[in-house]
Every structure is written in C-alpha cells, then in structure tokens.
Coordinates of C-alpha atoms in Angstrom, one line a residue:
M1 CA -35.5 -26.9 29.0
I2 CA -34.2 -25.2 25.9
I3 CA -32.7 -22.4 28.0
E4 CA -31.0 -24.9 30.2
L5 CA -29.6 -26.8 27.3
L6 CA -28.3 -23.6 25.7
L7 CA -26.8 -22.6 29.0
W8 CA -24.9 -25.8 29.6
S9 CA -23.8 -26.1 26.0
S10 CA -22.4 -22.6 26.1
I11 CA -20.6 -23.3 29.4
T12 CA -19.1 -26.5 27.9
L13 CA -17.7 -24.5 25.0
I14 CA -16.3 -21.8 27.2
V15 CA -14.6 -24.4 29.4
M16 CA -13.1 -26.1 26.4
A17 CA -11.9 -22.7 25.0
G18 CA -10.5 -21.9 28.5
C19 CA -8.4 -25.1 28.5
Y20 CA -7.1 -24.3 25.0
N21 CA -6.3 -20.8 25.9
T22 CA -4.5 -21.9 29.1
S23 CA -2.4 -24.4 27.1
L24 CA -1.4 -21.6 24.6
F25 CA -0.5 -19.2 27.4
L26 CA 1.8 -21.8 29.0
L27 CA 3.4 -22.5 25.6
S28 CA 3.8 -18.8 24.9
R29 CA 6.1 -18.4 27.9
R30 CA 8.8 -20.5 26.2
R31 CA 11.6 -18.7 24.5
I32 CA 13.2 -19.4 21.2
R33 CA 17.0 -19.5 21.2
R34 CA 18.4 -18.2 17.9
T35 CA 22.0 -17.9 16.8
R36 CA 22.9 -15.8 13.8
T37 CA 24.6 -17.4 10.9
D38 CA 26.6 -15.5 8.3
R39 CA 24.4 -12.6 7.5
R40 CA 23.1 -12.2 4.0
E41 CA 22.2 -8.8 2.6
R42 CA 18.5 -8.7 2.0
F43 CA 16.4 -6.1 0.2
Y44 CA 13.3 -4.9 1.9
V45 CA 10.3 -3.5 0.1
F46 CA 7.5 -1.9 2.1
L47 CA 4.1 -2.2 0.3
L48 CA 1.4 0.4 1.3
A49 CA -2.0 -0.3 -0.4
C50 CA -3.7 3.1 -0.2
L51 CA -7.3 4.3 -0.9
N52 CA -7.8 7.9 0.2
E53 CA -5.2 7.9 2.9
E54 CA -4.1 11.6 2.9
Q55 CA -4.8 11.8 6.6
V56 CA -2.1 9.3 7.7
L57 CA 0.2 8.5 4.8
A58 CA 2.8 11.3 5.2
E59 CA 3.6 10.2 8.8
S60 CA 3.9 6.6 7.8
L61 CA 6.3 7.3 4.9
A62 CA 8.4 9.6 7.1
R63 CA 8.9 6.8 9.6
I64 CA 9.7 4.3 6.9
T65 CA 12.2 6.5 5.1
S66 CA 14.0 7.2 8.4
L67 CA 14.5 3.6 9.2
P68 CA 18.2 2.9 10.0
A69 CA 18.3 0.1 7.4
G70 CA 20.4 0.5 4.3
N71 CA 18.8 -1.6 1.7
F72 CA 15.1 -0.9 1.3
M73 CA 12.4 1.0 -0.6
A74 CA 8.7 1.7 -0.2
L75 CA 6.0 1.3 -2.9
V76 CA 2.8 3.2 -2.5
I77 CA 0.0 1.5 -4.4
D78 CA -2.7 4.2 -5.0
D79 CA -5.8 2.1 -5.5
G80 CA -7.8 4.8 -7.3
S81 CA -7.8 7.5 -4.6
D82 CA -9.6 10.8 -5.2
D83 CA -7.8 12.7 -2.5
R84 CA -4.1 13.8 -2.1
T85 CA -2.7 10.3 -1.6
S86 CA -0.6 10.2 -4.8
E87 CA 0.6 13.8 -4.2
I88 CA 1.8 13.0 -0.7
A89 CA 3.7 9.9 -2.1
L90 CA 5.4 12.0 -4.7
T91 CA 6.6 14.5 -2.2
A92 CA 8.5 11.8 -0.3
D93 CA 12.2 10.9 -0.9
P94 CA 12.2 9.7 -4.6
N95 CA 15.2 7.5 -3.9
L96 CA 13.3 5.5 -1.3
V97 CA 9.6 5.9 -2.2
R98 CA 8.0 4.9 -5.5
L99 CA 4.4 5.4 -6.6
H100 CA 2.2 2.9 -8.5
R101 CA -1.2 4.2 -9.5
R102 CA -4.2 1.9 -10.2
T103 CA -7.0 3.3 -12.3
P104 CA -10.6 2.3 -13.0
P105 CA -11.9 -0.2 -13.8
N106 CA -9.0 -2.2 -12.2
A107 CA -8.8 -0.1 -9.0
R108 CA -10.9 -0.5 -5.8
R109 CA -11.2 -4.3 -6.1
G110 CA -9.9 -5.0 -2.6
K111 CA -6.6 -4.9 -0.7
G112 CA -5.5 -8.3 -2.0
A113 CA -5.9 -7.2 -5.7
A114 CA -4.0 -4.0 -5.0
L115 CA -1.1 -5.8 -3.3
N116 CA -1.0 -8.4 -6.2
D117 CA -0.8 -5.6 -8.7
G118 CA 2.0 -4.0 -6.6
V119 CA 4.1 -7.2 -6.7
R120 CA 3.4 -7.5 -10.4
H121 CA 4.7 -3.9 -10.9
L122 CA 7.8 -4.7 -8.9
R123 CA 8.6 -7.6 -11.2
E124 CA 7.8 -5.9 -14.5
S125 CA 9.5 -2.6 -13.7
G126 CA 12.9 -4.2 -13.1
L127 CA 13.2 -2.8 -9.6
L128 CA 14.1 -6.2 -8.3
A129 CA 16.2 -7.4 -11.3
R130 CA 19.4 -7.3 -9.4
H131 CA 18.1 -9.3 -6.4
D132 CA 17.6 -13.0 -5.7
P133 CA 14.0 -13.6 -4.8
A134 CA 15.2 -15.5 -1.7
D135 CA 16.8 -12.3 -0.5
V136 CA 13.9 -10.0 -1.2
V137 CA 11.5 -9.4 1.7
L138 CA 8.2 -7.7 1.2
C139 CA 6.5 -6.0 4.1
V140 CA 2.8 -5.1 4.0
V141 CA 2.2 -1.9 6.0
D142 CA -1.2 -0.2 6.4
A143 CA -1.2 3.5 5.4
D144 CA -1.5 4.4 9.1
G145 CA 1.2 1.9 10.2
R146 CA 4.1 3.2 12.2
L147 CA 7.0 0.7 12.3
D148 CA 9.4 0.5 15.2
P149 CA 12.8 2.0 14.1
H150 CA 14.5 -1.3 14.8
V151 CA 12.0 -3.5 13.0
V152 CA 14.3 -4.6 10.2
Q153 CA 17.0 -5.5 12.6
S154 CA 14.5 -7.6 14.7
V155 CA 13.0 -9.4 11.7
D156 CA 16.0 -10.0 9.6
P157 CA 17.5 -12.9 11.7
Y158 CA 14.4 -15.0 11.2
F159 CA 15.1 -15.1 7.4
D160 CA 18.5 -16.6 8.0
D161 CA 16.6 -19.9 8.1
P162 CA 15.9 -20.7 4.5
R163 CA 12.7 -22.4 5.5
T164 CA 11.2 -19.2 6.9
G165 CA 8.6 -17.8 4.5
A166 CA 7.0 -15.1 6.5
V167 CA 7.4 -13.2 9.8
Q168 CA 4.6 -11.3 11.6
V169 CA 5.5 -8.5 14.0
C170 CA 3.4 -7.4 17.0
V171 CA 0.6 -4.9 16.4
R172 CA -0.1 -2.0 18.8
M173 CA -2.4 1.1 18.8
Y174 CA -0.5 4.3 18.8
N175 CA -3.5 6.3 20.1
R176 CA -4.2 3.8 22.9
H177 CA -4.3 6.7 25.4
L178 CA -7.4 8.3 23.7
G179 CA -10.0 6.5 25.8
L180 CA -11.1 3.1 26.9
L181 CA -12.2 1.8 23.5
A182 CA -8.7 2.5 22.1
R183 CA -7.1 0.9 25.1
M184 CA -9.2 -2.2 24.7
Q185 CA -8.1 -2.6 21.1
D186 CA -4.5 -2.3 22.2
M187 CA -5.0 -5.0 24.8
E188 CA -6.7 -7.2 22.2
F189 CA -3.7 -7.1 19.9
V190 CA -1.2 -7.5 22.7
V191 CA -2.9 -10.6 24.0
Y192 CA -3.3 -12.1 20.6
G193 CA 0.4 -11.5 19.8
D194 CA 2.0 -12.3 23.1
V195 CA -0.2 -15.4 23.8
F196 CA -1.7 -16.9 20.7
Q197 CA 0.9 -16.0 18.1
S198 CA 3.8 -16.6 20.4
A199 CA 2.5 -20.1 21.3
R200 CA 1.9 -20.9 17.6
R201 CA 5.6 -20.5 16.9
F202 CA 6.0 -23.9 18.6
I203 CA 3.0 -25.4 16.9
G204 CA 3.8 -24.3 13.4
S205 CA 0.6 -22.4 12.8
V206 CA 1.5 -18.7 13.1
G207 CA -0.9 -16.5 11.2
M208 CA -0.3 -13.4 9.2
G209 CA -2.0 -10.1 10.0
G210 CA -3.0 -7.3 7.6
N211 CA -0.3 -5.0 9.0
G212 CA 3.4 -5.7 9.7
Q213 CA 3.7 -8.9 7.8
F214 CA 7.1 -9.6 6.2
M215 CA 7.3 -12.2 3.4
R216 CA 10.1 -13.7 1.4
L217 CA 9.5 -13.1 -2.3
S218 CA 10.6 -16.6 -3.2
A219 CA 7.9 -18.0 -0.8
L220 CA 5.2 -15.9 -2.4
N221 CA 6.4 -17.1 -5.8
T222 CA 5.4 -20.7 -4.8
L223 CA 1.8 -19.8 -4.2
D224 CA -0.9 -20.8 -6.8
G225 CA -3.3 -18.3 -8.3
D226 CA -3.1 -14.9 -10.0
G227 CA -1.1 -13.5 -7.1
P228 CA -0.1 -14.2 -3.5
W229 CA -3.2 -12.6 -2.1
S230 CA -6.7 -13.8 -2.5
D231 CA -9.9 -11.7 -2.9
S232 CA -11.0 -12.8 0.6
L233 CA -12.1 -10.1 3.1
T234 CA -9.3 -11.5 5.3
E235 CA -6.6 -12.0 2.7
D236 CA -3.9 -12.1 5.3
L237 CA -5.3 -15.1 7.1
D238 CA -5.6 -16.9 3.7
L239 CA -2.0 -16.1 2.8
G240 CA -0.6 -17.4 6.1
V241 CA -2.4 -20.7 5.7
R242 CA -1.4 -21.2 2.1
L243 CA 2.3 -20.5 2.9
I244 CA 2.3 -23.2 5.6
A245 CA 0.5 -25.6 3.2
K246 CA 3.4 -25.1 0.8
G247 CA 5.9 -26.1 3.4
W248 CA 7.1 -22.7 4.6
T249 CA 7.5 -21.7 8.2
N250 CA 5.7 -18.6 9.5
M251 CA 7.3 -16.9 12.6
H252 CA 6.1 -14.3 15.0
C253 CA 8.6 -11.6 16.1
T254 CA 8.0 -10.4 19.7
T255 CA 10.6 -7.7 19.8
A256 CA 9.3 -5.3 17.2
A257 CA 5.9 -3.8 16.4
V258 CA 3.9 -1.8 14.0
S259 CA 1.5 0.7 15.5
Q260 CA -1.8 1.6 13.9
Q261 CA -4.7 3.8 14.6
A262 CA -7.4 2.5 17.0
V263 CA -11.0 3.0 15.9
L264 CA -12.5 5.5 18.3
S265 CA -16.2 5.0 17.2
L266 CA -18.0 2.0 18.5
R267 CA -20.2 1.7 15.4
R268 CA -17.1 1.8 13.1
L269 CA -15.4 -0.8 15.3
V270 CA -18.3 -3.2 15.1
R271 CA -18.5 -2.7 11.3
Q272 CA -14.7 -3.4 11.0
R273 CA -14.9 -6.5 13.1
S274 CA -18.0 -7.7 11.1
R275 CA -15.9 -7.5 8.0
W276 CA -13.1 -9.5 9.6
F277 CA -15.7 -12.0 10.9
Q278 CA -17.2 -12.4 7.4
G279 CA -13.8 -12.9 5.9
H280 CA -13.1 -15.5 8.6
L281 CA -16.2 -17.4 7.6
Q282 CA -15.1 -17.3 3.9
S283 CA -11.9 -19.0 5.0
A284 CA -13.8 -22.2 5.6
G285 CA -12.8 -23.0 2.0
L286 CA -9.3 -23.5 3.2
V287 CA -10.2 -26.6 5.2
P288 CA -9.6 -29.1 2.4
L289 CA -6.2 -27.6 1.8
I290 CA -5.3 -27.8 5.5
L291 CA -6.4 -31.4 5.7
R292 CA -4.4 -32.4 2.6
D293 CA -1.2 -30.4 2.9
V294 CA -0.6 -29.3 6.5
P295 CA 1.1 -31.5 9.2
T296 CA -1.2 -32.8 11.9
R297 CA -0.3 -30.6 14.8
P298 CA -0.5 -27.2 13.0
A299 CA -3.5 -28.5 11.1
L300 CA -5.5 -29.2 14.3
D301 CA -4.7 -25.7 15.6
M302 CA -5.7 -24.1 12.3
L303 CA -8.9 -26.0 12.2
Y304 CA -9.8 -24.8 15.7
H305 CA -8.9 -21.3 14.7
L306 CA -11.0 -21.4 11.6
S307 CA -13.9 -22.7 13.7
S308 CA -13.8 -19.7 16.0
P309 CA -16.6 -17.9 14.2
V310 CA -19.0 -20.8 14.9
L311 CA -17.8 -20.9 18.5
I312 CA -18.4 -17.1 18.9
L313 CA -21.9 -17.4 17.6
L314 CA -22.7 -20.3 19.9
T315 CA -21.2 -18.8 23.0
S316 CA -23.0 -15.5 22.3
L317 CA -26.1 -17.4 23.6
L318 CA -24.6 -17.7 27.1
P319 CA -25.2 -14.1 28.3
I320 CA -28.8 -14.4 27.0
S321 CA -29.3 -17.8 28.7
F322 CA -27.8 -16.5 32.0
L323 CA -29.9 -13.4 32.0
V324 CA -33.1 -15.4 31.4
A325 CA -32.1 -17.9 34.1
L326 CA -31.3 -15.1 36.5
G327 CA -34.6 -13.3 35.8
A328 CA -36.6 -16.4 36.3
T329 CA -34.8 -17.1 39.6
V330 CA -35.4 -13.5 40.9
M331 CA -39.1 -13.7 39.9
A332 CA -39.5 -17.0 41.7
S333 CA -37.7 -15.7 44.8
V334 CA -40.1 -12.7 44.9
Q335 CA -43.1 -15.1 44.7
V336 CA -42.0 -17.3 47.5
G337 CA -40.7 -14.4 49.7
H338 CA -37.1 -15.5 50.1
A339 CA -34.0 -16.1 48.0
L340 CA -34.0 -19.5 46.3
V341 CA -30.2 -19.5 45.7
S342 CA -27.3 -18.3 47.7
P343 CA -25.4 -15.1 46.6
M344 CA -22.5 -17.4 46.1
W345 CA -24.3 -18.7 43.1
L346 CA -22.9 -15.7 41.3
F347 CA -19.3 -16.9 42.0
G348 CA -19.5 -19.6 39.4
P349 CA -20.4 -17.2 36.5
Y350 CA -17.7 -14.9 37.7
V351 CA -15.0 -17.6 37.6
L352 CA -16.2 -18.8 34.2
S353 CA -16.2 -15.3 32.7
F354 CA -13.3 -13.5 34.4
T355 CA -10.6 -16.0 35.2
A356 CA -8.8 -15.2 32.0
A357 CA -8.8 -11.5 33.0
Y358 CA -6.0 -12.1 35.5
T359 CA -3.9 -13.8 32.8
Y360 CA -4.6 -11.2 30.2
G361 CA -4.0 -8.4 32.7
Y362 CA -0.6 -9.9 33.5
V363 CA 0.3 -10.2 29.8
Y364 CA -0.7 -6.6 29.2
F365 CA 1.3 -5.4 32.2
K366 CA 4.4 -6.9 30.7
R367 CA 4.0 -4.4 27.8
E368 CA 2.6 -1.5 29.8
R369 CA 4.4 -1.5 33.1
Q370 CA 3.7 2.2 33.7
L371 CA 0.0 1.3 34.2
G372 CA 0.7 -1.0 37.1
L373 CA -0.4 -4.7 37.5
V374 CA -3.6 -3.9 39.4
R375 CA -4.8 -1.4 36.8
C376 CA -4.0 -3.8 34.0
V377 CA -6.0 -6.6 35.7
L378 CA -9.0 -4.2 36.2
L379 CA -8.7 -3.2 32.5
A380 CA -8.7 -6.9 31.6
H381 CA -12.1 -7.3 33.5
V382 CA -13.4 -4.5 31.2
F383 CA -11.8 -6.4 28.3
V384 CA -14.1 -9.4 29.0
F385 CA -17.1 -7.1 28.3
Y386 CA -15.3 -5.6 25.3
G387 CA -15.2 -9.1 23.8
Y388 CA -19.0 -8.9 23.5
I389 CA -18.4 -6.7 20.5
W390 CA -17.6 -9.9 18.6
F391 CA -21.1 -11.2 19.3
F392 CA -22.8 -8.3 17.6
A393 CA -20.1 -8.2 14.9
G394 CA -20.4 -11.9 14.4
W395 CA -24.1 -12.0 13.8
W396 CA -23.9 -9.0 11.5
G397 CA -21.2 -10.6 9.4
F398 CA -23.1 -13.9 9.4
W399 CA -26.2 -12.2 8.1
R400 CA -24.2 -10.4 5.4
M401 CA -22.8 -13.7 4.3
L402 CA -26.2 -15.4 4.2
T403 CA -27.6 -12.5 2.1
G404 CA -24.7 -12.6 -0.3
K405 CA -23.3 -9.1 0.5
Q406 CA -19.6 -8.9 0.0
T407 CA -18.7 -5.2 -0.4
W408 CA -17.6 -3.1 2.6
L409 CA -16.7 0.5 3.2
K410 CA -13.1 0.9 4.4
T411 CA -12.6 2.0 8.0
A412 CA -12.2 5.8 8.0
R413 CA -9.1 7.4 9.4
T414 CA -9.1 10.3 11.8

C-alpha cells in the first residue's frame, strides 16, 4: 500500500512538472522584437572572483582583453589565493586589467563576499568616478569563463530600456567534446537557457546564473544589505530574485554565451550539484519577499522554481517505487508460471520518463546541428538518466542542511 501510494504520488508530480515544462517550451518559442533607441555609451566592468585559479585565469583574461568593445575593464578579485593567481593577473594588460587582493581574515568567505568587496573597491578607488551608475554594467565571469567575442554587442541593447536591471547570457561547456558527462552538462545548460530562461522573459522571472550575468550598477545600488550579493551558496539566484522584487526587469540573451569548464569527475559533479541544491534550499527565505513585492505572475513561477528541491526529493522515490513494483510483479509471475502483465505495461513508464527527451533533443539540435537530430534525441534519452544525479545530490545537500554544515570545497579546475 505504501509503495503504491509513493508510486502514484510521484507519477502525479511528474505529470504536473511535465505540463509546466511543456507550457514553458511553447512560450520559449516566441521571439522578442527589439528596436534600438539612441545608443548610450556604457562602461563594462568584468568581475572575476578568484581563489587559486592559475590553471584557467590566463585564458579567460586573454579573451576578455581581446573583446572588440571599446569601453571596458576587468577586475580580478584574488580571494586569498596561495598559487599564481595574482601573478597571472599582473601580467595582463594593465590598461584593461586591475587586481584587487583580499587577505585573511577577510578572504575566503564565499563568492558573494568577494564580489561585494570588488564592487566596494571600484567605488572607493575612483575607477567609476566619471561614469553615471546607470551607464555602468558589471559582468560576473567565473575564472574559467570564456565569453563570446560579440557578447557586449549582444547584451548592450537590452540596457537601452531603463527598466532593465540585469541580463543573463547563455552558458555552454567549452570541453563538451571530452566525454558523455561533459556533453550532458552542456545539454543541461542549453535546455535550461533555451527553454526555461527564454520562457521566463515573458513571465518576468528570469534568474541570474553564477557566470555571465550582466548587471546595471544603479540597479545593484537599490538592493538592501551590506552588498548586492548575499552569503548564500547560490548567491546568484538570490540576487536575481531581489532585483525583480525591487521592480527591475531581468532579461535573458539568447545570442551570446559564456563557456565554462565541464566537470569531468562524477564525484566532483555530484558534490558541486549538492552545493547548488543546498543553496537552493536556503533560498526558501526569499518566499516572504516574493509574496510581498513581486507581481503575481512572476511570483507564482518563482515559488514553483524555489519549490523544485522538494519536488526533486519527492520524485526521487519514483524509480525506487517502480523497481520494487517491477520486482514484485516478476516474482509473482515466476510463482504462477506466466506473465501477469503485458510487455506493453512498460510503455507507460517509458512515455512518462522519456517524452521530454524528444523535446530536449530538438532544442539541443538547434545549438549543435553538426551532431544531427537523431543523435541529439538519443543523447537526450541518456540525459534523462543523467538527471538522476540530482537525486543523489539532493539528498546529500538536504542532509548537510539538516546537520548544519555550510562550508564547501570549491570545484577543482583541470
């Protein structure tokens, strides 16, 4: 009886999620028509919060300094590194790259604290003195981030609208060719950006990611607290919600991307996603703010998004329930000497589990045409099993939250 209840409860949740995902897919197919107004000269500042990033920093800085934009700089925030991170930053073009060192006991207190200190340094150093905060755009880039050369040209038109507070670009994996695990991470970010984020442009609930987020300085100045970023494990999610609550519009740019390094170790990937999951659980504290200050339509979508950790934990029971039910059926069939159910009985679980694979395969094919549609759909079937990583990561993150553990090791670069 308990197994049957869990099975049907999980099926109900999956059907509800499927309906929601389908509606977002249809909404994401719409296109936004934009016309440029008189262009204002904006100053772009790329923020790189770094902790022992000697493996990847030089390549990222080389790409930033070669951008065909004329009015920008990069600020490397060394968060107490004990490798060559600062040395690499100092060897970059001094006209375009500045270094801000954080030292103990203030260093290594999280990415949010490092970014807040970087913004504080920009204000106090006078680097932004000649610029109107409304015309200053800060971009958070991970140390392994590789921005498309045209990223500024793609993002800049969104800020013509004075209501736009932030723009998130697409995220890709630059080493996606190095095995199936890397390919699955690339598909994960493509699907999230091209379906969920694209649809949320029309709902008003676009979220910010930890890499490739562009924010107007005047929008950040309206946020409460010691700085724009919180000490949450998912400070980017927190920031996006608080911007919307202040009346700003978040947008998603589909024509430019930042590429980052996929995690090639399954154990490291589960640990990374557990950290994200725990941070997502911490974001439950944003619910009162959403209910109070966010309009109804985006508020409903945000509340659903914030409830996803609970839904993941609940739906994680479905594979267990299905395997138990399947095992019991097989044992009973052996005892009576014939099959108790038709092989077509497996068709239902297939439809329930893999219908989305055809949609996701099509979405990924639009970005990776050289793979072919059939191969992308087959990869999307594997992607369904890849999603089980979130079940393991979710329970790990939930356990850490229950036991009061908040510290995490950063994901190692290779």
